Amino acid sequence: MDNSLLGIFQYVDDLLAAAEKCKKSGYGITIISPVPLVHEIEHTFGESKNPVKYFTGLGAITGYLFGTLFAITTSILYVLPRSGRPIIAIPPILLISYETTILLGVLFTLMGFIVLALAPSFKAKEYDVGLAIDSFGLLVDGVRENKFGDIEKVMREYGANEVKRIEKK
Amino acid sequence: MDRTITYKEASEDISGIITKTGWKYYAVLTLMAVSAVSFLFLPWAYQIYSGQGVTGLNAPVFWGLYLVNFIYWVGIAHAGTLISAMLYITQTPWRRAIARGAETMTFFALFLVSLFIFVHMGRPWNFYWTMPYPNQRQIWTNFTSPITFDVFAIGTYTTSSIVFLFFGMIPDLASLSHTATGWRKRLYTALSFGWRGTDRQWHLQAKACMFFGAFIMPLVVSVHSVVSWDFALSVVPGYAKTVFAPYFVTGALLSGFAGVLLMLSIMREAYPVMKKYVTAYHYDKVTIFVVVLSLIWSYLTLMEVVTGLYANTSQEIEHLKYKLAISPFSYLFALMIFSNSVLPLLYIFKKLRNSFFGRFIIPVFVLIGMWLERFLIVPNSLSRKFLPWMWHDYSPTWVEYSIPIGALFFFISMFMVFIKVFPIIAIFEVKEDIGIPMRKSH
Amino acid sequence: MAGFLERITERWKVYREPGFFKKLDHKWTMVIDLDKCNGCGACVLACYAENNLPVVGKDECAMSRAFSWLRIERYIDGEYPDVKVKFIPVMCQHCSKAPCETGCPVYATYHNQDGLNVQVYNRCVGTFTCATYCPYDVRRFNWRSYKFEQPLDHQLNPDVTVREMGVMEKCTFCIQRIRAAKDKAKDEGRTVQDGEVLPACVQSCPTGAMIFGDLLDPNSKAAKLAKSPRRYRLLEELNADPSVIYLKRVMKEGPSKHG
Amino acid sequence: MKYFIAYVSVAVITFALGYKAYGLYFSDLSPVQPIPFSHKIHAGTNKIPCMYCHIYAEKSRHAGVPNVKRCMGCHSIIKTDSPLIQKLASYWEKKEPIPWVKVYNLPDHVYFPHKRHVKAGVPCQRCHGDVANMDRITREVVPFGLPYGMVSPLKMGWCIECHNNEAQKYIGTPVKNGTDCWTCHK
């Protein structure tokens, strides 16, 4: 059985140092924090991938095509001329597709975020109330029973206030 | 930002705004809600029952106070999104404490925008015909109509604003869900979508926010220019001006920033704890924006008049005469210039920025001035259209005065309910502002 | 595939063409000879009777909400004894490039194959855009639901709807009469002849100042009159291309005889 | 969440069924006539053509109901002993029209000429259903003993559909200007 170990830190540099150490030992780590540590983590571990952009791009392109085709087809489906203008008038099409590009871009980005970031953790348990307020957690996954002691020792060494064992059901 | 505030203190302060409710709050809320019902909903019901005839609208002044207020609230809606989107992209630190409040203002302003569309329409129960959707009639909407542009632009804007507002709120709601009890806990847990605050989530959140910002910033520009095309695409003197798109956008931002200032000032008085987070520093930054926008606005106002003069058609001249030289409107024009071009310039003095005068009086004047700008454009241009036989002076009736006032009360009461459910200051961003705790200080 | 693309581009060309209808069936036009108009107002009255226009009553009239689709504008030049009075009947000009048609989001106003600017009452949602864009201010709005009390309802024209509250309306060139004429012509297997269609105002004009006809028919009276040197159109500089043609009133210079 | 979905779907289904039921059962699709005139006997068994009684259908906008004289033309001889025919005769003697209830009602803003459609060769049954098999005129279709739908919904899309496509069957082309609003609206 693989279990996880959660160390709770007060200072971010402590946490990052411990995280670096654990990662070098080959464990999967997750950092839980009440504030974004994007820059600090990138500084330590290098830049991570950004898969949301594919959703955004897809949404924007879909939106543009949708807007253009929608405006063209609906004007042709029921032809009613107005003001001596052509049935397929280009400026409105550009405007409509501009708006739909943004609309679908935003919605797809949101969807991408939900799929990528939130959906995997729908069922995960919260580990500590403090992690949402003022302490920082280092979650080490895939720790064998007999290695608990070692990891805990590393965390304590780097200044963890508390180390918890999380047992998976 | 005061760096001595601890994270715990910030969390407690901001959730305190939500949970600590005194009798004063209920008194004010009841008053506002009752006023909203009696000023907005009852007159509106009366208007729907007896028709638009109860308004002072008349041929040819078909666009009156309702449309003025429609544009006005679209304008108010602008600052929120601009502050959160543009300043997010540029990672400006002072946006953090005020962005959520501004976004909330946007959200409810857009609510009023749709309300005014309904109030304005002759047959609001057929509103859905303006939506393009497959229907049994097989007929669609007219894509050359600026009203259809409006439907798309404002629809997109509303959707994106809601997404942006609630998306930014997810970490806060997750954090609140641990301490809250009862229905709040259930609500926050449901709305936080299983947010835990892992590094991956934070990373994707930052990236997604960046994309939202990048999308919404051009949207801000497009929405009010689309609204301005409601006018600029016509042939009416006073409406058909190419300067309208930037003019409207600038005006919208000016009124929006004034609205943000006023809203923050009132919130600070109501909840003194906010003074810790919204400080003189923020007033400094926002007021600089107001000064810049006011200068741009002044230039564009000048250009609006000058282009009319240079066109030198008899209709344009007649319109300008009506706007600038005839008794009530010339005074209103002077008041508009005073409150939009002169008063905001006082913000140059640093002392004024954080004084009572700078926090309350100037924003109120700017808000009034911007309302006047729309008023002087919308019904006034229609009063002097082409054929002199049809010239008509517009005088609104009590219904038209009452509904916008009631709408303001409605706005306030919705806002008051909102601050009791959702955090009005972004908790995690304030914490970010305080600084990340490091053992080795550098 | 190539055929498909060809078809698409062909349709595209058709639909990209300004005005869309290359060949209008008719181009109804009205010529108003201002020399003959004496401002009697018979046309206004006829319009009320034909098109089920409500009589709005004193109070509404005082707010200048009188419902006439057709109005006679009076312009007075000069001071008393030296006065010149001019009349000009103004109704919907049925512009070929109508500003109002772009405004409507729901196609309640559009252009049809007869060259008419058409208003579909029951599609209207009341955004007021068309009326705002109209440079001639000829559109009228149903501010309230106007009732036709007994026995006034007996004189309603069954060919014209009674409009509901909150709906925009305007002169239609008595489209119901055009439709009836076309219907009859179709039964007899011919096209509509000149003089067959008479809008109510034209029919009732005692001096014959208004002439209605098809501009595409070169032999029609209207088409011939439209070439008159006195011809002008209202606010022509706006490039709305109106269908109503006015013939200028020729007035003597100097003081008028009648004062 | 599960409950939420359940509630919403129940609400949607109820609404849809209710809406359908309202259209079928509560709006009067087969009104009771003052005299239970049977089209089945007249048009079905005896094969009287439609235009014999509805004489205006090919001449005017309205198909019209026959006047009492036309009824009496036959029924002064045929089946005079039936109580219903005596009721008809009583109208005739009182010189009163029979207050027939209109089944196919179009809204006020629709212009529908019967003449154009009859002349174009559209059979009456296309819109009015199989009248020859109806005892009482109804707009319901009853396929398996269950009222299922309407003979003709009289909605705009239904008209447009025929003008654009089905009309080719009768006149060879789509209706000229058939989708112009003022072809059908007034």
mmCIF file of N, CA and C in Angstrom, chain B residues 48-60 62-63 120-123 125-126 129-130 137 139-148 229-231 233-236 239 315 382 385-390 392, chain C residues 60 63-65 71-75 90 99 101-107 109 121-129 131-137 139-145 164-168 234-235 237-238:
data_model
loop_
_atom_site.group_PDB
_atom_site.id
_atom_site.type_symbol
_atom_site.label_atom_id
_atom_site.label_comp_id
_atom_site.label_asym_id
_atom_site.label_seq_id
_atom_site.Cartn_x
_atom_site.Cartn_y
_atom_site.Cartn_z
ATOM 1 N N ILE B 48 -45.635 48.400 -17.549
ATOM 2 C CA ILE B 48 -45.925 47.245 -18.387
ATOM 3 C C ILE B 48 -47.429 47.117 -18.590
ATOM 4 N N TYR B 49 -48.176 47.418 -17.507
ATOM 5 C CA TYR B 49 -49.623 47.276 -17.606
ATOM 6 C C TYR B 49 -50.212 48.299 -18.576
ATOM 7 N N SER B 50 -49.763 49.560 -18.450
ATOM 8 C CA SER B 50 -50.449 50.565 -19.261
ATOM 9 C C SER B 50 -49.663 50.975 -20.495
ATOM 10 N N GLY B 51 -48.482 50.422 -20.699
ATOM 11 C CA GLY B 51 -47.767 50.731 -21.928
ATOM 12 C C GLY B 51 -46.752 51.837 -21.743
ATOM 13 N N GLN B 52 -45.905 51.985 -22.767
ATOM 14 C CA GLN B 52 -44.852 52.996 -22.697
ATOM 15 C C GLN B 52 -45.428 54.400 -22.683
ATOM 16 N N GLY B 53 -46.742 54.509 -22.853
ATOM 17 C CA GLY B 53 -47.363 55.824 -22.858
ATOM 18 C C GLY B 53 -47.174 56.584 -21.569
ATOM 19 N N VAL B 54 -46.875 55.874 -20.479
ATOM 20 C CA VAL B 54 -46.695 56.585 -19.212
ATOM 21 C C VAL B 54 -45.364 57.329 -19.172
ATOM 22 N N THR B 55 -44.482 57.052 -20.119
ATOM 23 C CA THR B 55 -43.215 57.785 -20.152
ATOM 24 C C THR B 55 -43.406 59.073 -20.941
ATOM 25 N N GLY B 56 -42.379 59.907 -20.893
ATOM 26 C CA GLY B 56 -42.454 61.148 -21.649
ATOM 27 C C GLY B 56 -41.920 61.004 -23.055
ATOM 28 N N LEU B 57 -41.653 59.771 -23.465
ATOM 29 C CA LEU B 57 -41.134 59.563 -24.813
ATOM 30 C C LEU B 57 -42.199 59.940 -25.825
ATOM 31 N N ASN B 58 -41.753 60.394 -26.955
ATOM 32 C CA ASN B 58 -42.652 60.907 -27.960
ATOM 33 C C ASN B 58 -41.921 60.944 -29.274
ATOM 34 N N ALA B 59 -42.668 60.863 -30.365
ATOM 35 C CA ALA B 59 -41.994 61.050 -31.635
ATOM 36 C C ALA B 59 -41.473 62.480 -31.678
ATOM 37 N N PRO B 60 -40.232 62.728 -32.054
ATOM 38 C CA PRO B 60 -39.214 61.764 -32.447
ATOM 39 C C PRO B 60 -38.250 61.377 -31.320
ATOM 40 N N PHE B 62 -37.506 59.014 -29.129
ATOM 41 C CA PHE B 62 -37.900 57.669 -28.731
ATOM 42 C C PHE B 62 -36.919 57.059 -27.745
ATOM 43 N N TRP B 63 -35.747 57.644 -27.673
ATOM 44 C CA TRP B 63 -34.751 57.122 -26.740
ATOM 45 C C TRP B 63 -34.579 58.136 -25.623
ATOM 46 N N HIS B 120 -36.842 49.402 -21.207
ATOM 47 C CA HIS B 120 -36.918 50.267 -22.371
ATOM 48 C C HIS B 120 -37.809 49.710 -23.470
ATOM 49 N N MET B 121 -37.905 48.390 -23.552
ATOM 50 C CA MET B 121 -38.573 47.783 -24.701
ATOM 51 C C MET B 121 -40.085 47.949 -24.643
ATOM 52 N N GLY B 122 -40.675 48.038 -25.813
ATOM 53 C CA GLY B 122 -42.116 48.164 -25.887
ATOM 54 C C GLY B 122 -42.815 46.864 -25.535
ATOM 55 N N ARG B 123 -42.261 45.765 -26.006
ATOM 56 C CA ARG B 123 -42.857 44.476 -25.685
ATOM 57 C C ARG B 123 -41.791 43.554 -25.086
ATOM 58 N N TRP B 125 -41.903 41.142 -23.197
ATOM 59 C CA TRP B 125 -42.198 39.705 -23.137
ATOM 60 C C TRP B 125 -41.796 39.006 -24.423
ATOM 61 N N ASN B 126 -41.508 39.764 -25.472
ATOM 62 C CA ASN B 126 -41.015 39.129 -26.690
ATOM 63 C C ASN B 126 -39.509 39.291 -26.832
ATOM 64 N N TRP B 129 -37.025 37.135 -28.989
ATOM 65 C CA TRP B 129 -36.912 37.190 -30.439
ATOM 66 C C TRP B 129 -35.595 37.811 -30.873
ATOM 67 N N THR B 130 -34.968 38.582 -30.008
ATOM 68 C CA THR B 130 -33.683 39.176 -30.395
ATOM 69 C C THR B 130 -32.539 38.183 -30.252
ATOM 70 N N ARG B 137 -40.317 29.298 -36.170
ATOM 71 C CA ARG B 137 -40.635 30.324 -37.152
ATOM 72 C C ARG B 137 -39.605 30.369 -38.280
ATOM 73 N N ILE B 139 -37.071 31.999 -38.523
ATOM 74 C CA ILE B 139 -36.550 33.338 -38.805
ATOM 75 C C ILE B 139 -35.473 33.637 -37.765
ATOM 76 N N TRP B 140 -34.432 34.381 -38.203
ATOM 77 C CA TRP B 140 -33.297 34.633 -37.317
ATOM 78 C C TRP B 140 -33.226 36.109 -37.016
ATOM 79 N N THR B 141 -32.099 36.508 -36.463
ATOM 80 C CA THR B 141 -31.987 37.932 -36.147
ATOM 81 C C THR B 141 -31.207 38.648 -37.240
ATOM 82 N N ASN B 142 -31.385 39.943 -37.255
ATOM 83 C CA ASN B 142 -30.754 40.766 -38.273
ATOM 84 C C ASN B 142 -29.335 41.108 -37.833
ATOM 85 N N PHE B 143 -28.364 40.562 -38.550
ATOM 86 C CA PHE B 143 -26.996 40.755 -38.089
ATOM 87 C C PHE B 143 -26.418 42.106 -38.467
ATOM 88 N N THR B 144 -27.143 42.898 -39.244
ATOM 89 C CA THR B 144 -26.599 44.237 -39.490
ATOM 90 C C THR B 144 -27.063 45.219 -38.421
ATOM 91 N N SER B 145 -27.927 44.769 -37.536
ATOM 92 C CA SER B 145 -28.464 45.698 -36.556
ATOM 93 C C SER B 145 -27.520 45.893 -35.383
ATOM 94 N N PRO B 146 -27.251 47.144 -35.010
ATOM 95 C CA PRO B 146 -26.396 47.360 -33.838
ATOM 96 C C PRO B 146 -27.009 46.803 -32.564
ATOM 97 N N ILE B 147 -28.336 46.618 -32.565
ATOM 98 C CA ILE B 147 -28.959 46.035 -31.380
ATOM 99 C C ILE B 147 -28.545 44.571 -31.256
ATOM 100 N N THR B 148 -28.423 43.908 -32.396
ATOM 101 C CA THR B 148 -27.937 42.526 -32.360
ATOM 102 C C THR B 148 -26.487 42.484 -31.895
ATOM 103 N N TRP B 229 -22.106 52.417 -31.214
ATOM 104 C CA TRP B 229 -22.579 52.279 -32.600
ATOM 105 C C TRP B 229 -24.093 52.258 -32.680
ATOM 106 N N ASP B 230 -24.763 51.972 -31.592
ATOM 107 C CA ASP B 230 -26.213 52.158 -31.582
ATOM 108 C C ASP B 230 -26.537 53.559 -32.071
ATOM 109 N N PHE B 231 -25.642 54.482 -31.765
ATOM 110 C CA PHE B 231 -25.862 55.872 -32.156
ATOM 111 C C PHE B 231 -25.109 56.206 -33.429
ATOM 112 N N LEU B 233 -24.174 54.547 -35.892
ATOM 113 C CA LEU B 233 -24.576 53.953 -37.172
ATOM 114 C C LEU B 233 -25.820 54.610 -37.745
ATOM 115 N N SER B 234 -26.371 55.583 -37.036
ATOM 116 C CA SER B 234 -27.555 56.240 -37.576
ATOM 117 C C SER B 234 -27.122 57.446 -38.385
ATOM 118 N N VAL B 235 -28.118 58.206 -38.890
ATOM 119 C CA VAL B 235 -27.771 59.402 -39.644
ATOM 120 C C VAL B 235 -28.138 60.662 -38.874
ATOM 121 N N VAL B 236 -28.606 60.490 -37.650
ATOM 122 C CA VAL B 236 -29.118 61.618 -36.873
ATOM 123 C C VAL B 236 -27.991 62.580 -36.508
ATOM 124 N N TYR B 239 -25.659 62.096 -33.414
ATOM 125 C CA TYR B 239 -25.382 60.676 -33.212
ATOM 126 C C TYR B 239 -24.290 60.197 -34.166
ATOM 127 N N GLN B 315 -28.142 70.998 -39.838
ATOM 128 C CA GLN B 315 -28.673 70.137 -38.786
ATOM 129 C C GLN B 315 -27.705 70.027 -37.624
ATOM 130 N N LEU B 382 -32.062 63.789 -30.467
ATOM 131 C CA LEU B 382 -33.316 63.448 -31.132
ATOM 132 C C LEU B 382 -34.290 64.618 -31.126
ATOM 133 N N LYS B 385 -34.045 66.766 -34.759
ATOM 134 C CA LYS B 385 -33.677 65.965 -35.920
ATOM 135 C C LYS B 385 -33.868 66.804 -37.167
ATOM 136 N N PHE B 386 -34.117 66.160 -38.278
ATOM 137 C CA PHE B 386 -34.016 66.872 -39.545
ATOM 138 C C PHE B 386 -35.172 67.836 -39.820
ATOM 139 N N LEU B 387 -36.403 67.340 -39.718
ATOM 140 C CA LEU B 387 -37.517 68.167 -40.158
ATOM 141 C C LEU B 387 -38.000 69.046 -38.999
ATOM 142 N N PRO B 388 -37.931 70.359 -39.166
ATOM 143 C CA PRO B 388 -38.252 71.264 -38.058
ATOM 144 C C PRO B 388 -39.685 71.090 -37.570
ATOM 145 N N TRP B 389 -40.562 70.619 -38.434
ATOM 146 C CA TRP B 389 -41.954 70.417 -38.038
ATOM 147 C C TRP B 389 -42.035 69.434 -36.874
ATOM 148 N N MET B 390 -41.144 68.493 -36.827
ATOM 149 C CA MET B 390 -41.217 67.444 -35.819
ATOM 150 C C MET B 390 -40.355 67.737 -34.593
ATOM 151 N N HIS B 392 -39.114 68.518 -31.089
ATOM 152 C CA HIS B 392 -39.905 68.215 -29.905
ATOM 153 C C HIS B 392 -39.005 68.254 -28.678
ATOM 154 N N GLU C 60 -53.628 62.600 -25.100
ATOM 155 C CA GLU C 60 -52.479 62.099 -25.834
ATOM 156 C C GLU C 60 -52.104 63.050 -26.962
ATOM 157 N N MET C 63 -49.968 65.724 -25.933
ATOM 158 C CA MET C 63 -48.569 65.329 -25.797
ATOM 159 C C MET C 63 -47.940 65.086 -27.161
ATOM 160 N N SER C 64 -48.606 65.541 -28.220
ATOM 161 C CA SER C 64 -48.174 65.343 -29.610
ATOM 162 C C SER C 64 -47.942 63.872 -29.915
ATOM 163 N N ARG C 65 -48.929 63.060 -29.504
ATOM 164 C CA ARG C 65 -48.854 61.650 -29.869
ATOM 165 C C ARG C 65 -49.936 61.303 -30.880
ATOM 166 N N ARG C 71 -48.581 63.092 -42.381
ATOM 167 C CA ARG C 71 -48.820 64.400 -41.776
ATOM 168 C C ARG C 71 -48.587 65.471 -42.818
ATOM 169 N N ILE C 72 -49.237 66.585 -42.635
ATOM 170 C CA ILE C 72 -49.007 67.699 -43.556
ATOM 171 C C ILE C 72 -48.232 68.756 -42.798
ATOM 172 N N GLU C 73 -46.998 68.936 -43.190
ATOM 173 C CA GLU C 73 -46.173 69.934 -42.516
ATOM 174 C C GLU C 73 -46.463 71.295 -43.137
ATOM 175 N N ARG C 74 -46.620 72.264 -42.259
ATOM 176 C CA ARG C 74 -46.852 73.623 -42.751
ATOM 177 C C ARG C 74 -45.624 74.450 -42.439
ATOM 178 N N TYR C 75 -45.129 75.139 -43.425
ATOM 179 C CA TYR C 75 -44.016 76.058 -43.168
ATOM 180 C C TYR C 75 -44.435 77.441 -43.621
ATOM 181 N N VAL C 90 -45.896 64.561 -45.581
ATOM 182 C CA VAL C 90 -44.777 63.648 -45.357
ATOM 183 C C VAL C 90 -45.314 62.332 -44.803
ATOM 184 N N PRO C 99 -32.430 53.833 -43.552
ATOM 185 C CA PRO C 99 -31.642 53.723 -42.322
ATOM 186 C C PRO C 99 -32.331 52.849 -41.277
ATOM 187 N N GLU C 101 -33.981 50.118 -41.599
ATOM 188 C CA GLU C 101 -33.929 48.666 -41.768
ATOM 189 C C GLU C 101 -32.693 48.049 -41.140
ATOM 190 N N THR C 102 -31.584 48.801 -41.123
ATOM 191 C CA THR C 102 -30.406 48.249 -40.447
ATOM 192 C C THR C 102 -30.643 48.132 -38.957
ATOM 193 N N GLY C 103 -31.493 49.007 -38.428
ATOM 194 C CA GLY C 103 -31.608 49.087 -36.976
ATOM 195 C C GLY C 103 -32.331 47.934 -36.339
ATOM 196 N N CYS C 104 -33.319 47.386 -37.041
ATOM 197 C CA CYS C 104 -34.183 46.416 -36.373
ATOM 198 C C CYS C 104 -33.462 45.094 -36.136
ATOM 199 N N PRO C 105 -33.399 44.648 -34.882
ATOM 200 C CA PRO C 105 -32.699 43.386 -34.617
ATOM 201 C C PRO C 105 -33.487 42.152 -35.037
ATOM 202 N N VAL C 106 -34.806 42.278 -35.217
ATOM 203 C CA VAL C 106 -35.611 41.077 -35.445
ATOM 204 C C VAL C 106 -36.255 41.042 -36.829
ATOM 205 N N TYR C 107 -35.787 41.859 -37.753
ATOM 206 C CA TYR C 107 -36.347 41.897 -39.105
ATOM 207 C C TYR C 107 -37.808 42.316 -39.100
ATOM 208 N N THR C 109 -38.698 45.208 -39.677
ATOM 209 C CA THR C 109 -38.766 46.084 -40.830
ATOM 210 C C THR C 109 -37.677 45.659 -41.805
ATOM 211 N N TYR C 121 -45.927 44.131 -38.019
ATOM 212 C CA TYR C 121 -46.283 44.585 -36.683
ATOM 213 C C TYR C 121 -46.064 43.509 -35.640
ATOM 214 N N ASN C 122 -46.486 42.290 -35.951
ATOM 215 C CA ASN C 122 -46.476 41.283 -34.901
ATOM 216 C C ASN C 122 -45.086 40.718 -34.648
ATOM 217 N N ARG C 123 -44.088 41.167 -35.414
ATOM 218 C CA ARG C 123 -42.722 40.746 -35.125
ATOM 219 C C ARG C 123 -42.019 41.788 -34.256
ATOM 220 N N CYS C 124 -42.582 42.970 -34.171
ATOM 221 C CA CYS C 124 -41.893 44.086 -33.516
ATOM 222 C C CYS C 124 -41.772 43.841 -32.014
ATOM 223 N N VAL C 125 -40.595 44.129 -31.460
ATOM 224 C CA VAL C 125 -40.429 44.003 -30.023
ATOM 225 C C VAL C 125 -40.332 45.367 -29.341
ATOM 226 N N GLY C 126 -40.289 46.407 -30.125
ATOM 227 C CA GLY C 126 -40.324 47.748 -29.538
ATOM 228 C C GLY C 126 -39.006 48.243 -28.988
ATOM 229 N N THR C 127 -37.936 48.144 -29.786
ATOM 230 C CA THR C 127 -36.677 48.706 -29.304
ATOM 231 C C THR C 127 -36.544 50.177 -29.698
ATOM 232 N N PHE C 128 -37.445 50.689 -30.500
ATOM 233 C CA PHE C 128 -37.457 52.091 -30.949
ATOM 234 C C PHE C 128 -36.313 52.431 -31.899
ATOM 235 N N THR C 129 -35.491 51.467 -32.255
ATOM 236 C CA THR C 129 -34.313 51.808 -33.049
ATOM 237 C C THR C 129 -34.692 52.380 -34.405
ATOM 238 N N ALA C 131 -37.353 53.967 -35.349
ATOM 239 C CA ALA C 131 -37.897 55.313 -35.272
ATOM 240 C C ALA C 131 -36.803 56.326 -34.998
ATOM 241 N N THR C 132 -35.810 55.904 -34.212
ATOM 242 C CA THR C 132 -34.712 56.810 -33.917
ATOM 243 C C THR C 132 -33.864 57.072 -35.156
ATOM 244 N N TYR C 133 -33.665 56.023 -35.945
ATOM 245 C CA TYR C 133 -32.817 56.168 -37.122
ATOM 246 C C TYR C 133 -33.521 56.882 -38.269
ATOM 247 N N CYS C 134 -34.836 56.912 -38.235
ATOM 248 C CA CYS C 134 -35.578 57.462 -39.371
ATOM 249 C C CYS C 134 -35.365 58.966 -39.459
ATOM 250 N N PRO C 135 -34.815 59.468 -40.559
ATOM 251 C CA PRO C 135 -34.587 60.908 -40.641
ATOM 252 C C PRO C 135 -35.865 61.702 -40.871
ATOM 253 N N TYR C 136 -36.940 61.035 -41.280
ATOM 254 C CA TYR C 136 -38.178 61.755 -41.600
ATOM 255 C C TYR C 136 -39.173 61.736 -40.445
ATOM 256 N N ASP C 137 -38.864 61.036 -39.378
ATOM 257 C CA ASP C 137 -39.732 60.938 -38.195
ATOM 258 C C ASP C 137 -41.155 60.524 -38.566
ATOM 259 N N ARG C 139 -42.340 57.339 -38.177
ATOM 260 C CA ARG C 139 -42.812 56.135 -37.505
ATOM 261 C C ARG C 139 -43.620 56.500 -36.266
ATOM 262 N N ARG C 140 -44.652 55.722 -36.033
ATOM 263 C CA ARG C 140 -45.537 55.977 -34.899
ATOM 264 C C ARG C 140 -45.548 54.752 -34.003
ATOM 265 N N PHE C 141 -45.655 55.011 -32.717
ATOM 266 C CA PHE C 141 -45.568 53.920 -31.748
ATOM 267 C C PHE C 141 -46.881 53.772 -30.995
ATOM 268 N N ASN C 142 -47.278 52.554 -30.723
ATOM 269 C CA ASN C 142 -48.494 52.308 -29.941
ATOM 270 C C ASN C 142 -48.159 52.465 -28.469
ATOM 271 N N TRP C 143 -48.338 53.683 -27.979
ATOM 272 C CA TRP C 143 -47.919 53.957 -26.602
ATOM 273 C C TRP C 143 -48.788 53.224 -25.600
ATOM 274 N N ARG C 144 -50.060 53.068 -25.921
ATOM 275 C CA ARG C 144 -50.983 52.337 -25.055
ATOM 276 C C ARG C 144 -51.761 51.384 -25.943
ATOM 277 N N SER C 145 -52.567 50.534 -25.317
ATOM 278 C CA SER C 145 -53.446 49.754 -26.183
ATOM 279 C C SER C 145 -54.704 50.572 -26.411
ATOM 280 N N GLU C 164 -51.107 46.036 -31.557
ATOM 281 C CA GLU C 164 -51.072 45.856 -30.106
ATOM 282 C C GLU C 164 -50.237 46.964 -29.463
ATOM 283 N N MET C 165 -50.364 47.098 -28.173
ATOM 284 C CA MET C 165 -49.526 48.027 -27.414
ATOM 285 C C MET C 165 -48.042 47.656 -27.566
ATOM 286 N N GLY C 166 -47.213 48.673 -27.712
ATOM 287 C CA GLY C 166 -45.772 48.415 -27.756
ATOM 288 C C GLY C 166 -45.243 48.061 -29.122
ATOM 289 N N VAL C 167 -45.960 48.439 -30.178
ATOM 290 C CA VAL C 167 -45.555 48.065 -31.526
ATOM 291 C C VAL C 167 -45.354 49.317 -32.366
ATOM 292 N N MET C 168 -44.310 49.289 -33.191
ATOM 293 C CA MET C 168 -44.023 50.412 -34.066
ATOM 294 C C MET C 168 -44.789 50.219 -35.371
ATOM 295 N N LEU C 234 -36.998 64.399 -50.495
ATOM 296 C CA LEU C 234 -36.771 64.985 -49.181
ATOM 297 C C LEU C 234 -35.420 64.522 -48.622
ATOM 298 N N LEU C 235 -34.631 65.453 -48.124
ATOM 299 C CA LEU C 235 -33.343 65.156 -47.501
ATOM 300 C C LEU C 235 -32.506 64.204 -48.357
ATOM 301 N N GLU C 237 -29.705 64.480 -49.496
ATOM 302 C CA GLU C 237 -28.269 64.425 -49.197
ATOM 303 C C GLU C 237 -27.921 63.296 -48.243
ATOM 304 N N LEU C 238 -28.927 62.717 -47.581
ATOM 305 C CA LEU C 238 -28.632 61.622 -46.656
ATOM 306 C C LEU C 238 -28.422 60.307 -47.392
#
